[in-house]
Short mmCIF file of C-alpha atoms and ligand atoms in Angstrom, two decimals:
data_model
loop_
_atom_site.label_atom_id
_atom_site.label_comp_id
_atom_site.label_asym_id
_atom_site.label_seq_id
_atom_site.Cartn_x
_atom_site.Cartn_y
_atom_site.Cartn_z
CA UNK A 28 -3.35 -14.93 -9.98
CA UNK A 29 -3.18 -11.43 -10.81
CA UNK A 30 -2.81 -10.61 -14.73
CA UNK A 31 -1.93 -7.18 -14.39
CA UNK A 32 0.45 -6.52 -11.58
CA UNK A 33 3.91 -8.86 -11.72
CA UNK A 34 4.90 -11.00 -9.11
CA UNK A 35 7.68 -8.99 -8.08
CA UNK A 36 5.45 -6.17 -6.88
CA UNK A 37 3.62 -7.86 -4.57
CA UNK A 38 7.69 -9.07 -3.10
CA UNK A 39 8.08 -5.18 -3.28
CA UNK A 40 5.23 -4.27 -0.98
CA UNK A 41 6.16 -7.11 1.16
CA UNK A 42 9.73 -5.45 1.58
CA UNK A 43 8.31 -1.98 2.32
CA UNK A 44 6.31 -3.08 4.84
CA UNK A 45 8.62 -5.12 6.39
CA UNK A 46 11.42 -1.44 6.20
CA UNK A 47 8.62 -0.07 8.45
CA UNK A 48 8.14 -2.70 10.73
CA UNK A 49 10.06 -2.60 14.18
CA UNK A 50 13.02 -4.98 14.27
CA UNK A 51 12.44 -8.41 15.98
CA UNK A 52 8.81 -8.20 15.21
CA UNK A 53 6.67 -10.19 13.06
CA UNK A 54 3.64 -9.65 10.72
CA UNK A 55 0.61 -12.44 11.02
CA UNK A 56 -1.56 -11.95 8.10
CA UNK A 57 -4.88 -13.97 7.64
CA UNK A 58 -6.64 -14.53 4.09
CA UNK A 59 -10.59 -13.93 4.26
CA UNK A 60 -12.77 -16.95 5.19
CA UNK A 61 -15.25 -18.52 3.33
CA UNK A 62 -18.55 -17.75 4.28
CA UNK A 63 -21.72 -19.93 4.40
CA UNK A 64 -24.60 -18.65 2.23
CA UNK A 65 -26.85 -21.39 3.08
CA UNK A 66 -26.68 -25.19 3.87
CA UNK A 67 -23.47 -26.19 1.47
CA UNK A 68 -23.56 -23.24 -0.36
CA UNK A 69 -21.16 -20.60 -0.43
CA UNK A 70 -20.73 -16.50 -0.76
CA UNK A 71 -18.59 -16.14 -3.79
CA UNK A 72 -14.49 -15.98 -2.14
CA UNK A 73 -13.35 -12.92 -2.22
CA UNK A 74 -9.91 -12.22 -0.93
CA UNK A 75 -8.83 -10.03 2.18
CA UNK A 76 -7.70 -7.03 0.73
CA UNK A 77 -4.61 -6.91 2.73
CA UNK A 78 -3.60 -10.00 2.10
CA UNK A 79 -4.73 -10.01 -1.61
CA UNK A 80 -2.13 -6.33 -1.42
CA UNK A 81 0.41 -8.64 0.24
CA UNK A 82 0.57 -12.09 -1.70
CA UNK A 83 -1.69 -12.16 -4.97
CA UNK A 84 -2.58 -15.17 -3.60
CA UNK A 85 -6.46 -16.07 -4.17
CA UNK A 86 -7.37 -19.22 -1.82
CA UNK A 87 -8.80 -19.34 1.91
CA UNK A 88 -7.49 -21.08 4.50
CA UNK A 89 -3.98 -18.92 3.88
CA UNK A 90 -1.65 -17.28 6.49
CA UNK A 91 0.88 -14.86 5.63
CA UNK A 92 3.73 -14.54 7.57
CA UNK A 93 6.13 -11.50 7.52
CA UNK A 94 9.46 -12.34 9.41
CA UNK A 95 11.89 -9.58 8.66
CA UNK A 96 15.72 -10.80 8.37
CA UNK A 97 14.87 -14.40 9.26
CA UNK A 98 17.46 -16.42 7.52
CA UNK A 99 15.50 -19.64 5.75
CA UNK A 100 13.49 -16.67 3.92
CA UNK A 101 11.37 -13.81 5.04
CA UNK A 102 7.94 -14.12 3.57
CA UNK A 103 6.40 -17.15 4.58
CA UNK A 104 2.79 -18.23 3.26
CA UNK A 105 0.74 -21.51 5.06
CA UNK A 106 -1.42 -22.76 2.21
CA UNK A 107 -3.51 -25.63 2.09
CA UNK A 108 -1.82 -28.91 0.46
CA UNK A 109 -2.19 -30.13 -2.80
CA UNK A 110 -4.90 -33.00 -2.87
CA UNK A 111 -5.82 -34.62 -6.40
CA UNK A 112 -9.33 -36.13 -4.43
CA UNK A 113 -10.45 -32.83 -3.44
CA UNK A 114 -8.80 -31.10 -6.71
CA UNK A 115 -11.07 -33.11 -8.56
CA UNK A 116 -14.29 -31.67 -6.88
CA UNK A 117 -13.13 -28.50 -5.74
CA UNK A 118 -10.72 -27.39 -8.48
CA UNK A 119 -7.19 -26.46 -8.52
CA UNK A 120 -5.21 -25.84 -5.38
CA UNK A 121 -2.03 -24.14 -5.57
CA UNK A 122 0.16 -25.89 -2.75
CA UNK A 123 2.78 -24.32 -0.71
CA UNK A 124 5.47 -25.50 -3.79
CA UNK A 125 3.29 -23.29 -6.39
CA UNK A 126 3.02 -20.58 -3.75
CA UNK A 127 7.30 -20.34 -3.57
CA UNK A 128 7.42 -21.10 -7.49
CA UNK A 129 4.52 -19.20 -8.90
CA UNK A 130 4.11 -16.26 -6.40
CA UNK A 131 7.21 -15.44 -4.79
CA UNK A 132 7.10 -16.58 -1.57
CA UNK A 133 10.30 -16.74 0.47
CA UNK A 134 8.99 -20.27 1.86
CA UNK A 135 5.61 -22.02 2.58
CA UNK A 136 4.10 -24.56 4.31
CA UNK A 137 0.83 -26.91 4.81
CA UNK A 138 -1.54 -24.67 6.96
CA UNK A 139 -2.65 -28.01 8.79
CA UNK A 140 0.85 -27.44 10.28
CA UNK A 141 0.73 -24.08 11.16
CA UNK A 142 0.09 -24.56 15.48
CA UNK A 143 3.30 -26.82 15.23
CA UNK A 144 5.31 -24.22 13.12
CA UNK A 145 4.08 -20.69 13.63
CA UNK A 146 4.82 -20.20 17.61
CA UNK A 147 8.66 -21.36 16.68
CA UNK A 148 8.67 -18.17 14.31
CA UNK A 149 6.91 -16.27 16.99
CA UNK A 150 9.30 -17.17 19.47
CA UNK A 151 12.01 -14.12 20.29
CA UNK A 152 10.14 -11.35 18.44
CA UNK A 153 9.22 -8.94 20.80
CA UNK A 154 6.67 -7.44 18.89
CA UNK A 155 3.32 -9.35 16.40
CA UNK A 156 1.62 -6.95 13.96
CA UNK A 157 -1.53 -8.39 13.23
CA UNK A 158 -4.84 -7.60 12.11
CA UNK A 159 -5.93 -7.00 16.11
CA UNK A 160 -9.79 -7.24 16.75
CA UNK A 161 -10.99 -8.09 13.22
CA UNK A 162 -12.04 -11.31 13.94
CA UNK A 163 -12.45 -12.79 17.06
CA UNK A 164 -11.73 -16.14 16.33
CA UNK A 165 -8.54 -15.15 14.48
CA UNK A 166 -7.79 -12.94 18.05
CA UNK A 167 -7.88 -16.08 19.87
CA UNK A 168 -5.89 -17.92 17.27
CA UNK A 169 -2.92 -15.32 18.00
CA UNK A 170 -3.12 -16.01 21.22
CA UNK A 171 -3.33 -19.64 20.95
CA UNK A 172 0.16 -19.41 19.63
CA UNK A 173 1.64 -17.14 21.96
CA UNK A 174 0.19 -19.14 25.02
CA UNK A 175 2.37 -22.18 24.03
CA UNK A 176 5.35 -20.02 24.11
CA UNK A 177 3.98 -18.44 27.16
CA UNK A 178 3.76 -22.11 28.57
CA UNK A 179 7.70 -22.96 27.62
CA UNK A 180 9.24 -19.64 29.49
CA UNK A 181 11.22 -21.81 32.03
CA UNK A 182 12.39 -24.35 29.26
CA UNK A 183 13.95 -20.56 27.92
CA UNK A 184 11.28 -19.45 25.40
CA UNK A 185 10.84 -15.67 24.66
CA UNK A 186 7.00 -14.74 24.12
CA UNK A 187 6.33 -11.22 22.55
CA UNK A 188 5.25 -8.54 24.71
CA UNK A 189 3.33 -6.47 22.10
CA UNK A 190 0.46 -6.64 19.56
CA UNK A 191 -0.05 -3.99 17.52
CA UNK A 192 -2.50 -2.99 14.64
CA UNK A 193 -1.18 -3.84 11.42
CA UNK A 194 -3.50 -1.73 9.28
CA UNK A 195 -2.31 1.54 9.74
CA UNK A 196 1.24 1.09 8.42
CA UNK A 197 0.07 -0.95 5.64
CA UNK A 198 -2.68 0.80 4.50
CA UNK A 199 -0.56 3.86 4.16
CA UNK A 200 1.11 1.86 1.50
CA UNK A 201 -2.10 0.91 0.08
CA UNK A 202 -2.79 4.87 0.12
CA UNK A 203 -0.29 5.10 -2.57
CA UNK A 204 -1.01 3.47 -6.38
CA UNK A 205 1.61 1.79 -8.16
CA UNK A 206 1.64 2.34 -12.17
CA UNK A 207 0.48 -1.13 -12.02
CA UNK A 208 -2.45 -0.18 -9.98
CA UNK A 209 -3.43 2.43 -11.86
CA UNK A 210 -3.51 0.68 -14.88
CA UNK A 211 -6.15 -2.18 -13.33
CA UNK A 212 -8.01 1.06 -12.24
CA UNK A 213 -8.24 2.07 -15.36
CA UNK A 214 -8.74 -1.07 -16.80
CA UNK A 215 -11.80 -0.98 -14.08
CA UNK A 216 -12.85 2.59 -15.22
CA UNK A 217 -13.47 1.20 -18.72
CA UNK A 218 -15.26 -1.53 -18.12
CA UNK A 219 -17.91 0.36 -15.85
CA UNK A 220 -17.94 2.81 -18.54
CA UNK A 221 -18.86 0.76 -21.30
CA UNK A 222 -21.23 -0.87 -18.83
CA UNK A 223 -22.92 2.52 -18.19
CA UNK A 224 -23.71 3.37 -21.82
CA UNK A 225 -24.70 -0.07 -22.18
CA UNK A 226 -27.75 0.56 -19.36
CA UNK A 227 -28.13 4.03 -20.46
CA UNK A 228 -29.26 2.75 -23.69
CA UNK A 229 -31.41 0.24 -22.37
CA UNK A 230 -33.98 2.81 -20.24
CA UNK A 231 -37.02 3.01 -21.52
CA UNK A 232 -40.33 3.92 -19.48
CA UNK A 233 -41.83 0.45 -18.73
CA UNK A 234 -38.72 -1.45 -18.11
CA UNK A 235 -37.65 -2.21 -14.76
CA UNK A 236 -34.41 -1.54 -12.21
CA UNK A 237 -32.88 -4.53 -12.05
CA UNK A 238 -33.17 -4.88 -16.08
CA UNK A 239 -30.94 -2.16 -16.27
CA UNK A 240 -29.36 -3.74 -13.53
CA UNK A 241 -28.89 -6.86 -15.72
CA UNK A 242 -27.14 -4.87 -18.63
CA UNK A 243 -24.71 -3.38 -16.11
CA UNK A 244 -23.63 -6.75 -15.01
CA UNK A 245 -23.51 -8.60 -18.72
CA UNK A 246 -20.81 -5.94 -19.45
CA UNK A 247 -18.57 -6.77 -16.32
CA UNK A 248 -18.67 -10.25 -16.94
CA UNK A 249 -18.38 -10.08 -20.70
CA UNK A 250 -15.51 -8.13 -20.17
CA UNK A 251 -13.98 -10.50 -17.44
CA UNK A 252 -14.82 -8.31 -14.26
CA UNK A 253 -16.77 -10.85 -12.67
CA UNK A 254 -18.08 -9.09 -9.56
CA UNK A 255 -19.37 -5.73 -8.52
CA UNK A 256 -17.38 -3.59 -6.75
CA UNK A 257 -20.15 -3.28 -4.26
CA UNK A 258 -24.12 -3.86 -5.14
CA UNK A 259 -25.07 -1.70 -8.00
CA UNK A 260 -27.45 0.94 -7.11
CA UNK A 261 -30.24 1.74 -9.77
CA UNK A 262 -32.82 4.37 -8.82
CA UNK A 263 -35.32 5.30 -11.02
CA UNK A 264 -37.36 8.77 -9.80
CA UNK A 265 -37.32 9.56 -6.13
CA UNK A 266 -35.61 5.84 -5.71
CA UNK A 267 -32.64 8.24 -6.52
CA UNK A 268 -32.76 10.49 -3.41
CA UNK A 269 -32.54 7.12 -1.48
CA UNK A 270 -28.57 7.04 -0.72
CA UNK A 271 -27.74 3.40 -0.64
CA UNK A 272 -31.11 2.04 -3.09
CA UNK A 273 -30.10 -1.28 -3.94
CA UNK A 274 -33.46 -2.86 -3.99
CA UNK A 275 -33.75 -2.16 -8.19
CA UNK A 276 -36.95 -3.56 -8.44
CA UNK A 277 -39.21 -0.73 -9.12
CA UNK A 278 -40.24 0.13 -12.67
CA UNK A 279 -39.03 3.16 -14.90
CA UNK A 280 -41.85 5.74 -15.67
CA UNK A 281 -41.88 8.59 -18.04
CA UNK A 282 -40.72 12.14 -17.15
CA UNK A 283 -38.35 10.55 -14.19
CA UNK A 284 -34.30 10.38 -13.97
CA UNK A 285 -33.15 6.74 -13.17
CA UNK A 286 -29.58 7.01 -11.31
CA UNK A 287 -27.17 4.15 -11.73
CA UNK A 288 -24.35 3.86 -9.03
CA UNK A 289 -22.49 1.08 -10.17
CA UNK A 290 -18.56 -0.34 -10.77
CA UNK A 291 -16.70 -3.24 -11.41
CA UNK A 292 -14.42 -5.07 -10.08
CA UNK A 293 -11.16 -5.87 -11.57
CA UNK A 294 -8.67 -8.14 -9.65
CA UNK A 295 -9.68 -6.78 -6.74
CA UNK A 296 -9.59 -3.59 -7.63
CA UNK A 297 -12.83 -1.42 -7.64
CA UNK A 298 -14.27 1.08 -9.95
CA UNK A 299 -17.17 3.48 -8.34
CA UNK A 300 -19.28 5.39 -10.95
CA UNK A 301 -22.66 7.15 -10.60
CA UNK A 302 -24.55 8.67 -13.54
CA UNK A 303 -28.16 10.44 -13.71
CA UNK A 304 -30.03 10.49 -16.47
CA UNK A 305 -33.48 11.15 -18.40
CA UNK A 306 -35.63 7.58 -18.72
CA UNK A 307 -37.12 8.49 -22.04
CA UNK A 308 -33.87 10.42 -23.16
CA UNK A 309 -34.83 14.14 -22.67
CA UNK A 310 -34.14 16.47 -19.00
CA UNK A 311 -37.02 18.31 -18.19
CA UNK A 312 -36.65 21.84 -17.30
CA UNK A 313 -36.71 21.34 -13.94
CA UNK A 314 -34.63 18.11 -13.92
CA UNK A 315 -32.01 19.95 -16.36
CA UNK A 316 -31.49 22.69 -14.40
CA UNK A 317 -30.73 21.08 -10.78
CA UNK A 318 -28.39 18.46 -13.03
CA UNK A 319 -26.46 22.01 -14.22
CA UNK A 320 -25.66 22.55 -10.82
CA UNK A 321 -24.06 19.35 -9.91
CA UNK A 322 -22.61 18.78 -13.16
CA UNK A 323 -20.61 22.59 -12.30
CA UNK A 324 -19.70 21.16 -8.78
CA UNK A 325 -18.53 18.08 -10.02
CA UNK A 326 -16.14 19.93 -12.04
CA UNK A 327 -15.27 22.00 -9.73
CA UNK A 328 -14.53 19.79 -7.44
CA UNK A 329 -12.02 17.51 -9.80
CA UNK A 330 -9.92 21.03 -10.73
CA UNK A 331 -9.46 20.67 -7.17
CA UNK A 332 -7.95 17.77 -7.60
CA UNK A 333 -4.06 18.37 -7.33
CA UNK A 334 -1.02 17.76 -5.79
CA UNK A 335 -0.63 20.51 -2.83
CA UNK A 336 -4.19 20.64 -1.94
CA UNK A 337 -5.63 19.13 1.19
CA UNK A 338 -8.21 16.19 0.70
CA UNK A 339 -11.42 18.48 1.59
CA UNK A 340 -10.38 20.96 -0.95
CA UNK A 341 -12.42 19.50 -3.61
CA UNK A 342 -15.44 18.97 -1.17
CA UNK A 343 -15.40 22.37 -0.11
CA UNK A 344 -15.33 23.28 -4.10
CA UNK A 345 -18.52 21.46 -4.48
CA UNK A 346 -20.61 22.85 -1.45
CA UNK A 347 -19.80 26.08 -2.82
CA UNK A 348 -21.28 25.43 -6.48
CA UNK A 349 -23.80 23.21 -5.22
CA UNK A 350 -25.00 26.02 -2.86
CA UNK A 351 -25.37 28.95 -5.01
CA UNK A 352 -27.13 27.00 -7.63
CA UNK A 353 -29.67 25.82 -4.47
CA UNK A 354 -29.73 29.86 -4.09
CA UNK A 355 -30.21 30.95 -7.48
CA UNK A 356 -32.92 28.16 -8.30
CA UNK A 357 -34.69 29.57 -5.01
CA UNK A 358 -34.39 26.78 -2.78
CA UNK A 359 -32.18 28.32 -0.64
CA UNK A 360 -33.41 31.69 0.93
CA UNK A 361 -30.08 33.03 2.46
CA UNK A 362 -26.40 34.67 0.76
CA UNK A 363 -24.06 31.83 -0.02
CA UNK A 364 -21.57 32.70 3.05
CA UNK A 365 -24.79 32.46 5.49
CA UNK A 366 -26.22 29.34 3.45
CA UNK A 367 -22.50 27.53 4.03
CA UNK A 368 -21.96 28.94 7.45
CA UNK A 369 -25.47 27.12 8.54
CA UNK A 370 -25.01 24.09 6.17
CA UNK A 371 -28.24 25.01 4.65
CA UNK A 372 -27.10 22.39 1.90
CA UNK A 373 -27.12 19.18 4.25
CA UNK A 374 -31.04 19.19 3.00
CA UNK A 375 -30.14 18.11 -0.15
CA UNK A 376 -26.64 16.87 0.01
CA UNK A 377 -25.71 14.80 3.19
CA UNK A 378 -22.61 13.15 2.09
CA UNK A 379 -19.62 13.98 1.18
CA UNK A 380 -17.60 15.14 -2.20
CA UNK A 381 -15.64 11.08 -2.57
CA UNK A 382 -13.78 9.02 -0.19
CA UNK A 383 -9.79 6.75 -0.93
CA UNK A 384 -10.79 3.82 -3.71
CA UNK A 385 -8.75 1.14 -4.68
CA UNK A 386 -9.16 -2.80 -3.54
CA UNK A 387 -12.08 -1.15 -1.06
CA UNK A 388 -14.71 0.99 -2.36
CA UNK A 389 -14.17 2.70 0.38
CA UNK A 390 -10.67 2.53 0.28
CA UNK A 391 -8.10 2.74 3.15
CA UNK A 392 -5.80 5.48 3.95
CA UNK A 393 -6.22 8.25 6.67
CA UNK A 394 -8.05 11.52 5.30
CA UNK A 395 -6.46 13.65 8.32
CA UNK A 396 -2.50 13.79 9.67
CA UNK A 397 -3.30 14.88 13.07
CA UNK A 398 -5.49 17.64 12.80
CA UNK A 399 -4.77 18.54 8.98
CA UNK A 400 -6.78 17.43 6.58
CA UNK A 401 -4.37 15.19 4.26
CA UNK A 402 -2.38 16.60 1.25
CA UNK A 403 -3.19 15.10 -1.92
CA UNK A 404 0.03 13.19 -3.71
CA UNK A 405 0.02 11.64 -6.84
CA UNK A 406 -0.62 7.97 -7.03
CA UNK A 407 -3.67 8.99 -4.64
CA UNK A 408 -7.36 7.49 -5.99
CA UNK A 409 -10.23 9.51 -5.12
CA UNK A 410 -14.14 9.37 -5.84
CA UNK A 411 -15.73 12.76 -7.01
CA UNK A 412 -19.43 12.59 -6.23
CA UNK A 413 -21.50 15.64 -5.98
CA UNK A 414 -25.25 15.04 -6.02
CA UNK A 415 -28.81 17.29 -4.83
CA UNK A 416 -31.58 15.04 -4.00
CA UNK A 417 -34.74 17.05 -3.15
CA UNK A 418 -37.14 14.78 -1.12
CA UNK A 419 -40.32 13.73 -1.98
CA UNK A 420 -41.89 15.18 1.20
CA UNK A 421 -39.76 18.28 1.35
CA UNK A 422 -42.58 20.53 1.41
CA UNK A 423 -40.68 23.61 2.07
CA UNK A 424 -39.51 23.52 -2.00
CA UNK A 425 -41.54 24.13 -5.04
CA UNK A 426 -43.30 20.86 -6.17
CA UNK A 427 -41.35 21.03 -9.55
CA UNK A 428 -38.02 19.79 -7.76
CA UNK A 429 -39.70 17.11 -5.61
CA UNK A 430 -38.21 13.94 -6.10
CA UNK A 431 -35.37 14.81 -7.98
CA UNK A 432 -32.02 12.70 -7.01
CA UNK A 433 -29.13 13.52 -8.54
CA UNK A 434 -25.50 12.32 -8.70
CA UNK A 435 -22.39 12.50 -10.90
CA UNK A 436 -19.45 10.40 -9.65
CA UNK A 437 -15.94 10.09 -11.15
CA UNK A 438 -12.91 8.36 -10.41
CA UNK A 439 -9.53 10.35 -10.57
CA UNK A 440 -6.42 9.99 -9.58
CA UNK A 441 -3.76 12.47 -8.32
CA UNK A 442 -0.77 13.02 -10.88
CA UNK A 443 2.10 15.21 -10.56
CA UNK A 444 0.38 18.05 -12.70
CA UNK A 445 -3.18 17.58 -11.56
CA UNK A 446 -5.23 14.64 -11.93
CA UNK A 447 -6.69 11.92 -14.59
CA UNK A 448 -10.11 10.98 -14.52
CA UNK A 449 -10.07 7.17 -15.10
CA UNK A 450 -13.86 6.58 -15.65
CA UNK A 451 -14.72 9.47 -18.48
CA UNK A 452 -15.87 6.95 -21.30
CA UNK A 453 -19.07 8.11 -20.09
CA UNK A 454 -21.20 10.53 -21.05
CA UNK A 455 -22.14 13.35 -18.46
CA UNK A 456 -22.95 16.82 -20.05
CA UNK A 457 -26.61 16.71 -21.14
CA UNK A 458 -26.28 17.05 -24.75
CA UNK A 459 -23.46 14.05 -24.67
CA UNK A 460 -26.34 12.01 -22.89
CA UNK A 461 -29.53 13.15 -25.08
CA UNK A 462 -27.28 12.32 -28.05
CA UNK A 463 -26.49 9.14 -26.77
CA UNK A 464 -30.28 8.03 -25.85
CA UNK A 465 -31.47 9.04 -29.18
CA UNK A 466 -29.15 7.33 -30.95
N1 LIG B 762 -21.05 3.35 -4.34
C1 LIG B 762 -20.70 3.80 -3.06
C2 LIG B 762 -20.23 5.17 -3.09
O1 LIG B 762 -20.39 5.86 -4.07
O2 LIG B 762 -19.63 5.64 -2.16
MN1 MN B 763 -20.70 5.18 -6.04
MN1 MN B 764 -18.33 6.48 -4.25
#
């Protein structure tokens, strides 16, 4: 049950989704499944998203049902029953009583009646939102349902004639961060923050990745985020140029940067932030003066930031910085409007600037209306993540950069002036960092 965001926002989103759904339709909306790790063991449950946005409501083996103007209640939720035998093994189950008491719900039932129930509620809606070609079994489950209508036409039942996609309309509401959200972003922000310093201060040469690693995750969990937003990424030397490194098993040496990619998560909510910096606590000339460079693009690219401007407005901010520091350190031969024009960058920076976060790392939301890039708004949460990361075989550099990585990654959101970085309890500028490793 969610601590931070009341009950009767997640009745709110279910109304606005149901405002933009087409009349006689109805919205089928699995939870996730559990998922065998191996034998009887299982991944840790982690909720769908969507229906996490939708309900609150943390157990598998769920169905939410959106049935807009139905008159026994429009939010319906199939839950599994209340059973002290299993309770006693398997821990508390919430029943479909809790779910109308304790979460809102319009009305609920067992989900071991759902095939008996569902295709009645199906029946005269001409259209079924539903999460189409997710998961095949849950495709054929749909179907299941609509084939025993489609079995009862001459007794006078009405099957739908369309399935659509529900994700687009609701992740545009997802898109859009309630105060509420915000505040478990923030919450999020902190956490990863704290858990930051925490590994920053625990490089030394000698120790390893995943002991680093191992601080990041004591803060999380001390702090009650008890999973990772996604796997923590700690890279020490050129283990940094490597984009997704999540191997962390590689000792820290003298001389190298070691960067740490890393974020909570907060009731379901993720936090995405990547530092860079010196193992024994001092840049070297070299490393200080490619970290300059993204540091200045990183900025850059959160002034952009703003309501007005289009989502590749800060991106385009970056590759500009990024670029003429790759010219005026020399590894770029070329003026900066020939050096952008040929994407003489994508060497050292193949990604791009952030991407949407919220309940997803990678968060939902279109980043283009038709052919224009989107317009930022405020409740919008972004990722700023510049980085440079010269190879280790790039033998058309100097040797002095080789096997420099190099990212700085924020998370902001849009407000009606500008924006609000919600993960700056860490250090970034070099003197904040040396200052904190000596110390
Ligand atoms: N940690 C994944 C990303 O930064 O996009
Ligand atoms: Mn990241
Ligand atoms: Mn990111």
């Amino acid at each position: 049950m969610s601590q931070l965001i009341p009950v009767k926002e997640f009745a709110e989103r279910r109304r606005k989704l149901m405002e933009r759904m087409a009349p006689d339709s109805i919205a089928i909306v699995p939870s996730a499944p559990e998922k065998v790790r191996n034998r009887d063991v299982h991944h840790q449950f982690r909720q769908d998203s969507d229906f996490q946005y939708l309900t609150g409501f943390g157990e598998p083996d769920s169905v939410l049902v959106l049935i807009p103007g139905r008159e026994h209640g429009e939010s319906v939720l199939f839950c599994k029953e209340r059973n002290p035998d299993k309770e006693l093994w398997d821990g508390f189950l919430v029943g479909p009583e809790g779910a109308i008491e304790r979460f809102g719900l319009d009305d609920a039932f067992p989900v071991g009646d759902i095939d008996d129930i569902l295709p009645g509620m199906i029946e005269g809606r001409s259209r079924v939102y539903y999460p189409l070609g997710r998961d095949p079994a849950f495709d054929t489950q749909v179907m299941d349902w609509v084939k025993v209508l489609r079995s009862k036409v001459r007794s006078g039942a009405r099957p739908p004639g369309e399935f659509v996609a529900l994700e687009h309309m609701l992740h545009d509401l997802r898109l859009y961060k309630s105060a509420s959200e915000i505040k478990v972003m923030a919450k999020a922000g902190e956490i990863s923050a704290e858990a930051h310093i925490r590994a920053m201060k625990r490089a030394e040469p000698g120790a390893y990745e995943y002991q680093l690693e191992a601080e990041l995750i004591h803060t999380f969990m001390s702090r009650g985020a008890r999973t990772t937003a996604y796997p923590s990424i700690v890279g020490g030397g050129a283990n940094g140029c490597i984009l997704h490194y999540i191997e962390n098993s590689s000792v820290l040496r003298e001389g190298d940067l070691v960067l740490i990619d890393a974020g909570c998560e907060l009731e379901c909510y993720a936090s995405d932030i990547t530092r860079t910096f010196p193992v024994s606590g001092r840049f070297s000339e070299a490393q200080r003066q490619l970290y300059e460079v993204v540091l200045a693009a990183q900025y850059a690219a959160i002034d952009a930031v703003r309501p007005g401007n289009h989502w590749n407005h800060s991106h385009e901010a970056a590759l500009k910085v990024l670029t003429q520091g790759l010219i005026d350190l020399g590894l770029i031969e070329l003026s900066l409007d020939e050096a952008l024009e040929q994407q003489a960058y994508r060497p050292f920076f193949m990604h791009r600037t952030g991407h949407w976060l919220g309940m997803d790392v990678h968060d939902v939301g279109d980043y283009k209306v038709g052919d224009a890039w989107r317009e930022l708004e405020p409740g919008m949460v972004l990722t700023v993540e510049p980085g440079l990361y010269i190879a280790p075989d790039n033998f058309s550099v100097d040797e002095k950069w080789r096997g420099i990585g190099i990212r700085i990654e924020d998370d902001v959101v849009v407000t009606r002036e500008g924006c609000r970085v919600l993960s700056e309890g860490v250090p970034k500028t070099i003197p904040e960092i040396e200052s904190l490793m000596a110390g």
